[in-house]
Coordinates of C-alpha atoms and ligand atoms in Angstrom, one line a residue:
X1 CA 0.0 0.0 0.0
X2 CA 1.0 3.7 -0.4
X3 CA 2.5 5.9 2.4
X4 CA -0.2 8.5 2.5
X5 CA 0.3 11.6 4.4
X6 CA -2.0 12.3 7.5
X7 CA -1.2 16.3 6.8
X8 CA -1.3 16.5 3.4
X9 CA -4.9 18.3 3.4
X10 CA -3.9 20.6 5.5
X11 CA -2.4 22.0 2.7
X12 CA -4.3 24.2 0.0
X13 CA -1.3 24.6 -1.9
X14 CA -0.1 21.1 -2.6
X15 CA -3.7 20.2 -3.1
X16 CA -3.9 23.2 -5.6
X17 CA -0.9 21.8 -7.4
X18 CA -2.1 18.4 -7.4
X19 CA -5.8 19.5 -9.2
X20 CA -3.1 21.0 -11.8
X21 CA -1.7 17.8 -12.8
X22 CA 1.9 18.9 -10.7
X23 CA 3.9 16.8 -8.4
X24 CA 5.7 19.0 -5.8
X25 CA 9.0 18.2 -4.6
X26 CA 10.6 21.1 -4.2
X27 CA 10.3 21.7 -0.4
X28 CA 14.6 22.2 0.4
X29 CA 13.6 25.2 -2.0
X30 CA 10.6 26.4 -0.3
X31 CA 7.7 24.6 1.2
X32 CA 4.2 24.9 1.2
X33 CA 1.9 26.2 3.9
X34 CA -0.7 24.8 5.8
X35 CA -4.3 26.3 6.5
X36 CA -3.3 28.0 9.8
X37 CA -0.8 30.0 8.0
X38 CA -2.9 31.0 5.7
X39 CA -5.6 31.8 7.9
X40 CA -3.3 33.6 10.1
X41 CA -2.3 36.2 7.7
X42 CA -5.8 36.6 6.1
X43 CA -6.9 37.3 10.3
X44 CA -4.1 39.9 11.0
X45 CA -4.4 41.7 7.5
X46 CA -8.4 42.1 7.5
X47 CA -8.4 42.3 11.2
X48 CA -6.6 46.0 10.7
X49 CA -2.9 46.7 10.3
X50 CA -0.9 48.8 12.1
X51 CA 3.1 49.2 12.9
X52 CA 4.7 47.6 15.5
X53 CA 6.7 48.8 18.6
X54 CA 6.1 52.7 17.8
X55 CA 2.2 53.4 18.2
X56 CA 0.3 53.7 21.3
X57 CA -2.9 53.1 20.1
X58 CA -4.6 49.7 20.0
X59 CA -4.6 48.5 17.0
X60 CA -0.5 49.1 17.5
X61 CA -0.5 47.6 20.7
X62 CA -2.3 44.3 19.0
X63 CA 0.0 44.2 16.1
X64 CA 2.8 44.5 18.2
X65 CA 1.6 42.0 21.2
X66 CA 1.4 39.6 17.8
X67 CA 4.8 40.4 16.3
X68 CA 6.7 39.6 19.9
X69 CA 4.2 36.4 20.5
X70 CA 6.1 34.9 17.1
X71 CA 9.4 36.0 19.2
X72 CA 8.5 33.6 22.2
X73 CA 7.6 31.0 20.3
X74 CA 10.7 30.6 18.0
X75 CA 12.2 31.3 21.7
X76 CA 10.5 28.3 23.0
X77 CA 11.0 26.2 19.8
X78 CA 14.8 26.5 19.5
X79 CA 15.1 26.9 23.2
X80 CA 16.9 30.2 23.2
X81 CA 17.8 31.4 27.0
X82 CA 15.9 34.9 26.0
X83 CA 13.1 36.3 23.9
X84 CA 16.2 38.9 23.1
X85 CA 18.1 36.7 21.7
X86 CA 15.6 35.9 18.7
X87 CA 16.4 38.4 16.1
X88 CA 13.9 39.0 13.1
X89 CA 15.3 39.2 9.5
X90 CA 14.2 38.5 5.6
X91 CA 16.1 35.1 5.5
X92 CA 19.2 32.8 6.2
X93 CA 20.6 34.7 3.5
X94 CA 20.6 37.8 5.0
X95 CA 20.8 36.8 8.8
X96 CA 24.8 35.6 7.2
X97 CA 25.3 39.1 5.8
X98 CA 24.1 40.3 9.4
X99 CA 26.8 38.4 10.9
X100 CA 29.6 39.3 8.4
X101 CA 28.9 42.1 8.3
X102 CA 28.5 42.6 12.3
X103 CA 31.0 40.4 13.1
X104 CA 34.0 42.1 11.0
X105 CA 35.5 44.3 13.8
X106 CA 36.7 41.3 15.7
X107 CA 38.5 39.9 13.1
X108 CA 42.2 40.9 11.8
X109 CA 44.1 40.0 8.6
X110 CA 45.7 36.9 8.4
X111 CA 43.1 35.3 11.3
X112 CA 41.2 32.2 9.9
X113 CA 37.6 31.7 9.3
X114 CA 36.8 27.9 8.6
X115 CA 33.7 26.8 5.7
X116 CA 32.9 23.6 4.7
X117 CA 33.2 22.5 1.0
X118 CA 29.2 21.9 1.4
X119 CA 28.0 24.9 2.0
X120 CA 25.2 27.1 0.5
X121 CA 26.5 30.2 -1.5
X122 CA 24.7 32.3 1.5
X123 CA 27.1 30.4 3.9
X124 CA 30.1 30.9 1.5
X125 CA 30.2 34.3 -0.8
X126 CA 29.4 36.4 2.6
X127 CA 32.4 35.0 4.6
X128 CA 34.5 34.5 1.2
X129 CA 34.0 38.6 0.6
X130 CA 34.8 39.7 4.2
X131 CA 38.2 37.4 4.0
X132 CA 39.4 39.2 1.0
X133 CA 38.1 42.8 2.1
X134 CA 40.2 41.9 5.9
X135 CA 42.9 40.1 3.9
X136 CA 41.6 36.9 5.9
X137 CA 42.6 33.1 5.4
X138 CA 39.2 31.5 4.2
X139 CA 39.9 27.7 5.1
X140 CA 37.9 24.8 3.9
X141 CA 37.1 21.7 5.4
X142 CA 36.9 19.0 3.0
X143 CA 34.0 16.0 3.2
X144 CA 34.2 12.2 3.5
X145 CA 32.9 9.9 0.9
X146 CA 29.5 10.0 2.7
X147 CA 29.2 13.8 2.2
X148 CA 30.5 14.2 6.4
X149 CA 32.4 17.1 6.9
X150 CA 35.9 15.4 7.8
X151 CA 36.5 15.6 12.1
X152 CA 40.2 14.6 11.6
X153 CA 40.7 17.3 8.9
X154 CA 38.9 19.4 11.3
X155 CA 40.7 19.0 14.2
X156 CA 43.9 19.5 12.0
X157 CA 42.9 22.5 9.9
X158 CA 40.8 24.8 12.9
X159 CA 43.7 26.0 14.5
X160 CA 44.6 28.9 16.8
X161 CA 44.4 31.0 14.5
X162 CA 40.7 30.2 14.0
X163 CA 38.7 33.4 15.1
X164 CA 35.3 32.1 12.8
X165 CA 33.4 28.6 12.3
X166 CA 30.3 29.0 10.3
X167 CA 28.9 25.3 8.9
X168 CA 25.5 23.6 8.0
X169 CA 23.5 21.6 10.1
X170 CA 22.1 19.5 7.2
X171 CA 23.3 20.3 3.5
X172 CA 20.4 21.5 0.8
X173 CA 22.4 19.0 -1.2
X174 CA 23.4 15.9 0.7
X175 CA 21.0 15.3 3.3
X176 CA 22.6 14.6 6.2
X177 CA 23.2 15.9 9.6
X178 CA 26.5 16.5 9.9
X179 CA 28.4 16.4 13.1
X180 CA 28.2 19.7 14.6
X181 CA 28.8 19.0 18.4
X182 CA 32.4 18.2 17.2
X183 CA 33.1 20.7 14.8
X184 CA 31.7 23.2 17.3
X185 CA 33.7 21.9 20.4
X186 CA 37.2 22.6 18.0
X187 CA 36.2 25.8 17.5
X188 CA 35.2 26.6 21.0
X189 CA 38.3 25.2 22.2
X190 CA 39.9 27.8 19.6
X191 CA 37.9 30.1 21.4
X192 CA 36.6 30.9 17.8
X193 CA 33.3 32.5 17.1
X194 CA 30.7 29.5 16.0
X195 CA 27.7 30.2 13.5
X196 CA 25.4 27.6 12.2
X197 CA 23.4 27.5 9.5
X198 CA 20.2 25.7 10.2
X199 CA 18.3 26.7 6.7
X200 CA 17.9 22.9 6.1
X201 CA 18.3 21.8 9.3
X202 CA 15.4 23.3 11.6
X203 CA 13.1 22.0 9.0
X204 CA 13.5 18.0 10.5
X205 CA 13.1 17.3 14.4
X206 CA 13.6 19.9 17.4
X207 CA 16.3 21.7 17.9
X208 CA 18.2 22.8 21.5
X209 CA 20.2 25.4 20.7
X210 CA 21.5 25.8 24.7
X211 CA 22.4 22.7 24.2
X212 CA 24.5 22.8 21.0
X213 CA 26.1 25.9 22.5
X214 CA 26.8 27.5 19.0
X215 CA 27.1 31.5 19.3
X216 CA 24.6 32.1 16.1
X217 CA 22.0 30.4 14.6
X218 CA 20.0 31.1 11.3
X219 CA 16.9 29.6 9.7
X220 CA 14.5 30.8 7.3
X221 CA 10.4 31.2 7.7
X222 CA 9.4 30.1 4.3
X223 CA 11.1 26.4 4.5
X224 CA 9.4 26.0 8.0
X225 CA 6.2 25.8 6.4
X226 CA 5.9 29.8 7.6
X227 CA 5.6 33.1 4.8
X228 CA 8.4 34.2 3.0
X229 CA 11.0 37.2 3.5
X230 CA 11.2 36.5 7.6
X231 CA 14.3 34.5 9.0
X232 CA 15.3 33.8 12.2
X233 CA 18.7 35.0 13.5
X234 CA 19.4 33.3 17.6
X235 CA 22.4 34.8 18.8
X236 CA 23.7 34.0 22.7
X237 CA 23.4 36.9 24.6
X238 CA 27.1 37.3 25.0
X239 CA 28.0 37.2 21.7
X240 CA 24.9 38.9 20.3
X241 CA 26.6 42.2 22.4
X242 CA 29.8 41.6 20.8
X243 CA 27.9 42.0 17.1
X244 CA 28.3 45.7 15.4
X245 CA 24.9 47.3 14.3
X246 CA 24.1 47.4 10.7
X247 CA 21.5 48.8 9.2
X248 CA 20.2 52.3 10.3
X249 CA 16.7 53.6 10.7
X250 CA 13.6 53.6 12.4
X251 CA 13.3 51.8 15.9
X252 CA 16.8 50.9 16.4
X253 CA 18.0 54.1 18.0
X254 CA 17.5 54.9 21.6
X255 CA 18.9 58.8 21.0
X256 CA 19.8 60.8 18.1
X257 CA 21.4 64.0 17.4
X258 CA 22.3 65.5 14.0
X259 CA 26.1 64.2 14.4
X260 CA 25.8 60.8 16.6
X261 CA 23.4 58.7 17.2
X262 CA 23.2 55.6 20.2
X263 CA 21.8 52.4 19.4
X264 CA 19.3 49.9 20.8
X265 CA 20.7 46.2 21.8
X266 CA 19.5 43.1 20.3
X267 CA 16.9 42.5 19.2
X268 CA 15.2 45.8 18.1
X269 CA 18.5 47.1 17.8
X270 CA 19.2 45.0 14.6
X271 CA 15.4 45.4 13.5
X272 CA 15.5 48.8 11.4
X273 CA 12.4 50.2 9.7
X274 CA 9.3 48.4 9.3
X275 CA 9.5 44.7 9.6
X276 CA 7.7 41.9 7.7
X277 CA 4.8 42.5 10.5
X278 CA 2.3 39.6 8.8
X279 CA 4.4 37.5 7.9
X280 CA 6.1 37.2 11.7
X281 CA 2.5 37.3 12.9
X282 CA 2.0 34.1 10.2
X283 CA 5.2 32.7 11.4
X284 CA 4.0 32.1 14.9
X285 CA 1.3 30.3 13.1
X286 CA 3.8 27.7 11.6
X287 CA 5.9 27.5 14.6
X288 CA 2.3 26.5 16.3
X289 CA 0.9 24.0 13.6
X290 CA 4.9 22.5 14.0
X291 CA 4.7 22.2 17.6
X292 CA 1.4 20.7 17.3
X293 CA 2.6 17.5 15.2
X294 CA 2.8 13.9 16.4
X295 CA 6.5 14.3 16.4
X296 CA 6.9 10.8 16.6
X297 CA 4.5 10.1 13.6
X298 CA 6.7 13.0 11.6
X299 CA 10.1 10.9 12.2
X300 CA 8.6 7.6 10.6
X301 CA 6.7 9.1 7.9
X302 CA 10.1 11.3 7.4
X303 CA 12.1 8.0 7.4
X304 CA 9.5 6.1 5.3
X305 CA 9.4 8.2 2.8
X306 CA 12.9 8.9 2.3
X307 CA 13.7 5.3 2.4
X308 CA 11.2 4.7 -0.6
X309 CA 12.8 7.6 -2.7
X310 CA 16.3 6.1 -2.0
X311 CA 15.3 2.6 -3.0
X312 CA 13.7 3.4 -6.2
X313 CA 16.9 5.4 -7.0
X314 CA 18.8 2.7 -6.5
X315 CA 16.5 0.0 -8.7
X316 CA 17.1 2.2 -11.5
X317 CA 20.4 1.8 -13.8
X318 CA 22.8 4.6 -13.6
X319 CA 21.5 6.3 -11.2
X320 CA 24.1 7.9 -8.8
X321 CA 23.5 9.6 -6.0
X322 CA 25.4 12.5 -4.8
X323 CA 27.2 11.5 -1.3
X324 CA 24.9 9.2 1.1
X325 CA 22.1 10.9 2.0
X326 CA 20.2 10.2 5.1
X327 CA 16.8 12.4 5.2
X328 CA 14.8 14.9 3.5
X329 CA 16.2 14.8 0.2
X330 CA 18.7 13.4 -2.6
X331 CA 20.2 14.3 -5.2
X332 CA 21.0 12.6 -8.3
X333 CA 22.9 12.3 -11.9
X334 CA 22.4 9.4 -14.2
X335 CA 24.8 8.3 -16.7
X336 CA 25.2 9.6 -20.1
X337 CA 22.0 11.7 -19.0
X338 CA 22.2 16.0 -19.2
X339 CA 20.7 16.7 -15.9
X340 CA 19.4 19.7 -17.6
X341 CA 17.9 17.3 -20.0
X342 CA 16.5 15.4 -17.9
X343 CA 14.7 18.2 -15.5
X344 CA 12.9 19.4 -18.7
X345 CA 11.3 16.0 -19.1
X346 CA 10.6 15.3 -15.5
X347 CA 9.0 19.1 -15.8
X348 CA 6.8 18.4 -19.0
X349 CA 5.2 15.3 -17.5
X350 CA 4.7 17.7 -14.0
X351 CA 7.2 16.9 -11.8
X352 CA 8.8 19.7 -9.6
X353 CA 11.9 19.0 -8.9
X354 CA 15.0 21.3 -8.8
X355 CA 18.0 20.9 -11.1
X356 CA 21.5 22.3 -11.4
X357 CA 23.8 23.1 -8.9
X358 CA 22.0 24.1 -6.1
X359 CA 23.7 27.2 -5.1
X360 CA 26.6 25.5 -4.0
X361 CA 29.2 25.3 -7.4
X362 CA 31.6 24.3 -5.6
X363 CA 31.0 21.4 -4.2
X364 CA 29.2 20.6 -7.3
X365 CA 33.0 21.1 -9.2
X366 CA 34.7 19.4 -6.7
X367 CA 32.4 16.2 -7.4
X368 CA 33.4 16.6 -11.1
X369 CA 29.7 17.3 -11.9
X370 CA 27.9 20.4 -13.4
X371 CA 24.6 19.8 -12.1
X372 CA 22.0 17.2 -10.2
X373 CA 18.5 17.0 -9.8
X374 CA 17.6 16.8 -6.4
X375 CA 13.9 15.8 -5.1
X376 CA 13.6 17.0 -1.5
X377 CA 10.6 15.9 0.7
X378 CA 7.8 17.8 2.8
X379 CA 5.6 16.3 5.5
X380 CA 2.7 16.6 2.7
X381 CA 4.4 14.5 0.2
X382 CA 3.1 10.9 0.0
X383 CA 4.0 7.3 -1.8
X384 CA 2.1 8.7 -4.8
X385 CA 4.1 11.6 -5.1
X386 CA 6.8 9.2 -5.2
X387 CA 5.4 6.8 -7.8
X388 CA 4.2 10.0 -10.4
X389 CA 8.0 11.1 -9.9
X390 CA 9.6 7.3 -11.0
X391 CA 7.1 6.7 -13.8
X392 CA 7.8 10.1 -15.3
X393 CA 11.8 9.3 -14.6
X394 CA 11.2 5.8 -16.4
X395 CA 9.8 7.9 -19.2
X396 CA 12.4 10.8 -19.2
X397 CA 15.1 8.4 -19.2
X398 CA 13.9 6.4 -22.1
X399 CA 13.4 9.4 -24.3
X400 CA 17.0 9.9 -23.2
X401 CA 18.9 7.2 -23.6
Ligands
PLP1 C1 21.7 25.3 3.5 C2 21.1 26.6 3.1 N1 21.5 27.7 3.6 C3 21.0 28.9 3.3 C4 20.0 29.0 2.4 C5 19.5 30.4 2.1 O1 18.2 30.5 2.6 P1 17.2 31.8 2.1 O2 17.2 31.7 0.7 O3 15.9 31.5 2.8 O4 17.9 33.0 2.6 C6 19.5 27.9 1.9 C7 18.4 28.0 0.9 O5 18.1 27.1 0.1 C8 20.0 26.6 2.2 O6 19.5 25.5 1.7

């Protein structure tokens, strides 16, 4: 029988899709949103906008009560010590630039800050730009066969000269958790600054960042089943006051005069202008309709699912995947086959899948390949989805070869 998915009709979207003959799985790009979300945005924006954190009058006060609510919630969810130490921003992408950009006074030329060879370009080109502007050493820690990042090269390549660690929790292209409690404990014992990026990561299972006692954290809204353009920046209170202000504006200034200015602390103080009020307000819906799962009913379908897209890779004749993936998604190449080809035909029969190099070139280079399809799971996707997505690969690849 077919793995069905007991939330799958929670979302309009997929079901949307599905009426127009498409088979979704694209959720590592962005994932669909369930009802609540959806209803949360509709009650806040016909309920009667208003700004947040500057207007005394109710409508303010409501909009505002409903902005921090989100804040306690992602406080709760990642278990953050503080409600202050949650910072609102559009996205992983620019929570990284936050940090390079805030983070650049504590660093001097000829320091170290240490990448792995998986990481997202938003993990890379930020820290990659700020080592050649500070005349830094960008080091690069290369990956096991399995697509680990290597602990032995680690421990020989962080060095004392590390001042910066910034690595993925689970990569957008090899699916697996990759061992962070040791990479972060080198870095520590460097005394280096540790930043993780959690876009893929926060996604699958709960997450205790006291426990993984990294100084930063990022995710982003719209892959946590939440709107688009919010992210999610944690920062330990010790090192979020160590972090230079960045952008200027509205509601991040305690006092200004025409020739200085003084500046809130975290997290308004890193929040200029107008924020993404609904979306935040529609976050705390999806951080809600998360917490709410069977979390024990999420793992197995999670493992089910994953298992059958593995195995019906590997029945298929030159099919290789890309490292060993363990959850949520994988990525493929098949012999002799253009993946760009390929995508084409998996997209004319209505299969969404993403192809190319998945904003990480070069790892892609460094596996010798210029591109891979990658089908990446969400808690809606089902056994058919899985079976539309092989009998329109069956096709593709026949027309192919
Ligand atoms: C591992 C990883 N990091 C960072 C990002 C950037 O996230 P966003 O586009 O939401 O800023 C992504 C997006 O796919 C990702 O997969």
């Amino acid at each position: 029988m077919s793995l069905i998915s007991p939330w799958r009709a929670d979302f309009p979207g997929i079901l949307a899709l599905e009426a127009e003959g498409q088979t979704y799985l694209d959720s590592a790009a962005t994932a669909q949103k369930p009802q609540a979300v959806l209803d949360a945005l509709l009650a806040y924006l016909a309920g009667g906008v208003a700004n947040v954190h500057r207007a005394q009058h109710l409508p303010g006060e409501r909009a505002t009560r409903a902005f921090e609510t989100t804040r306690s919630k992602a406080t709760q969810w990642l278990n953050a010590a503080s409600a202050n130490e949650i910072l609102f921003t559009r996205g992983s992408t620019e929570s990284l630039n936050l940090l390079a950009y805030g983070l650049q006074h504590l660093l001097s030329p000829g320091e170290q800050i240490v990448i792995s060879a998986l990481e997202h370009h938003a993990n890379l080109l930020p820290w990659q730009q700020l080592a050649k502007r500070l005349d830094l050493e960008l080091v690069v820690l290369p990956l096991n066969d399995a697509g680990d990042i290597d602990l032995s090269a680690a421990a020989r390549l962080i060095s004392p000269r590390t001042r910066l660690l910034a690595a993925s929790q689970l990569s957008n292209v090899i699916g697996r958790w990759q061992p962070l409690a040791e990479l972060l404990a080198l870095a520590r014992a460097q005394g280096a600054i540790t930043v993780v990026d959690g876009a893929q990561g926060a996604v699958h299972g709960r997450h205790d960042l006291q426990a993984l006692g990294c100084d930063f954290y990022v995710c982003s809204s719209h892959k946590l089943y939440g709107p688009d353009g919010v992210g999610l920046l944690y920062g330990r209170s010790d090192a979020l006051s160590r972090l230079q202000h960045w952008q200027f504006g509205g509601e991040m200034v305690l006092d200004a005069d025409y020739q200085d200015a003084r500046f809130r602390p975290a997290p308004l103080g890193f929040e200029a202008g107008t924020p993404a009020v609904s979306a935040v307000i529609a976050l705390g819906a999806a951080l809600d309709w998360l917490n709410n799962l069977d979390h024990a009913a999420v793992a197995a379908h999670e493992t089910a699912l994953h298992g059958e897209l593995l195995a019906g890779l590997a029945s298929r004749q030159g099919v290789r995947l890309v490292g060993e993936p363990r959850l949520a998604l994988a990525c493929f190449h098949v012999d002799g086959v253009h993946n760009a080809d390929l995508a084409h035909l998996l997209s004319e029969q209505g299969i969404a899948v993403r192809a190319g190099h998945h904003c990480a070139m070069p790892l892609m280079k460094g596996l010798g390949l210029s591109g891979a399809i990658r089908v990446s799971l969400g808690l809606y996707n089902d056994g058919d989805d899985l079976q539309r997505f092989f009998s329109a690969l069956d096709s593709a690849l026949e027309l192919l070869r």
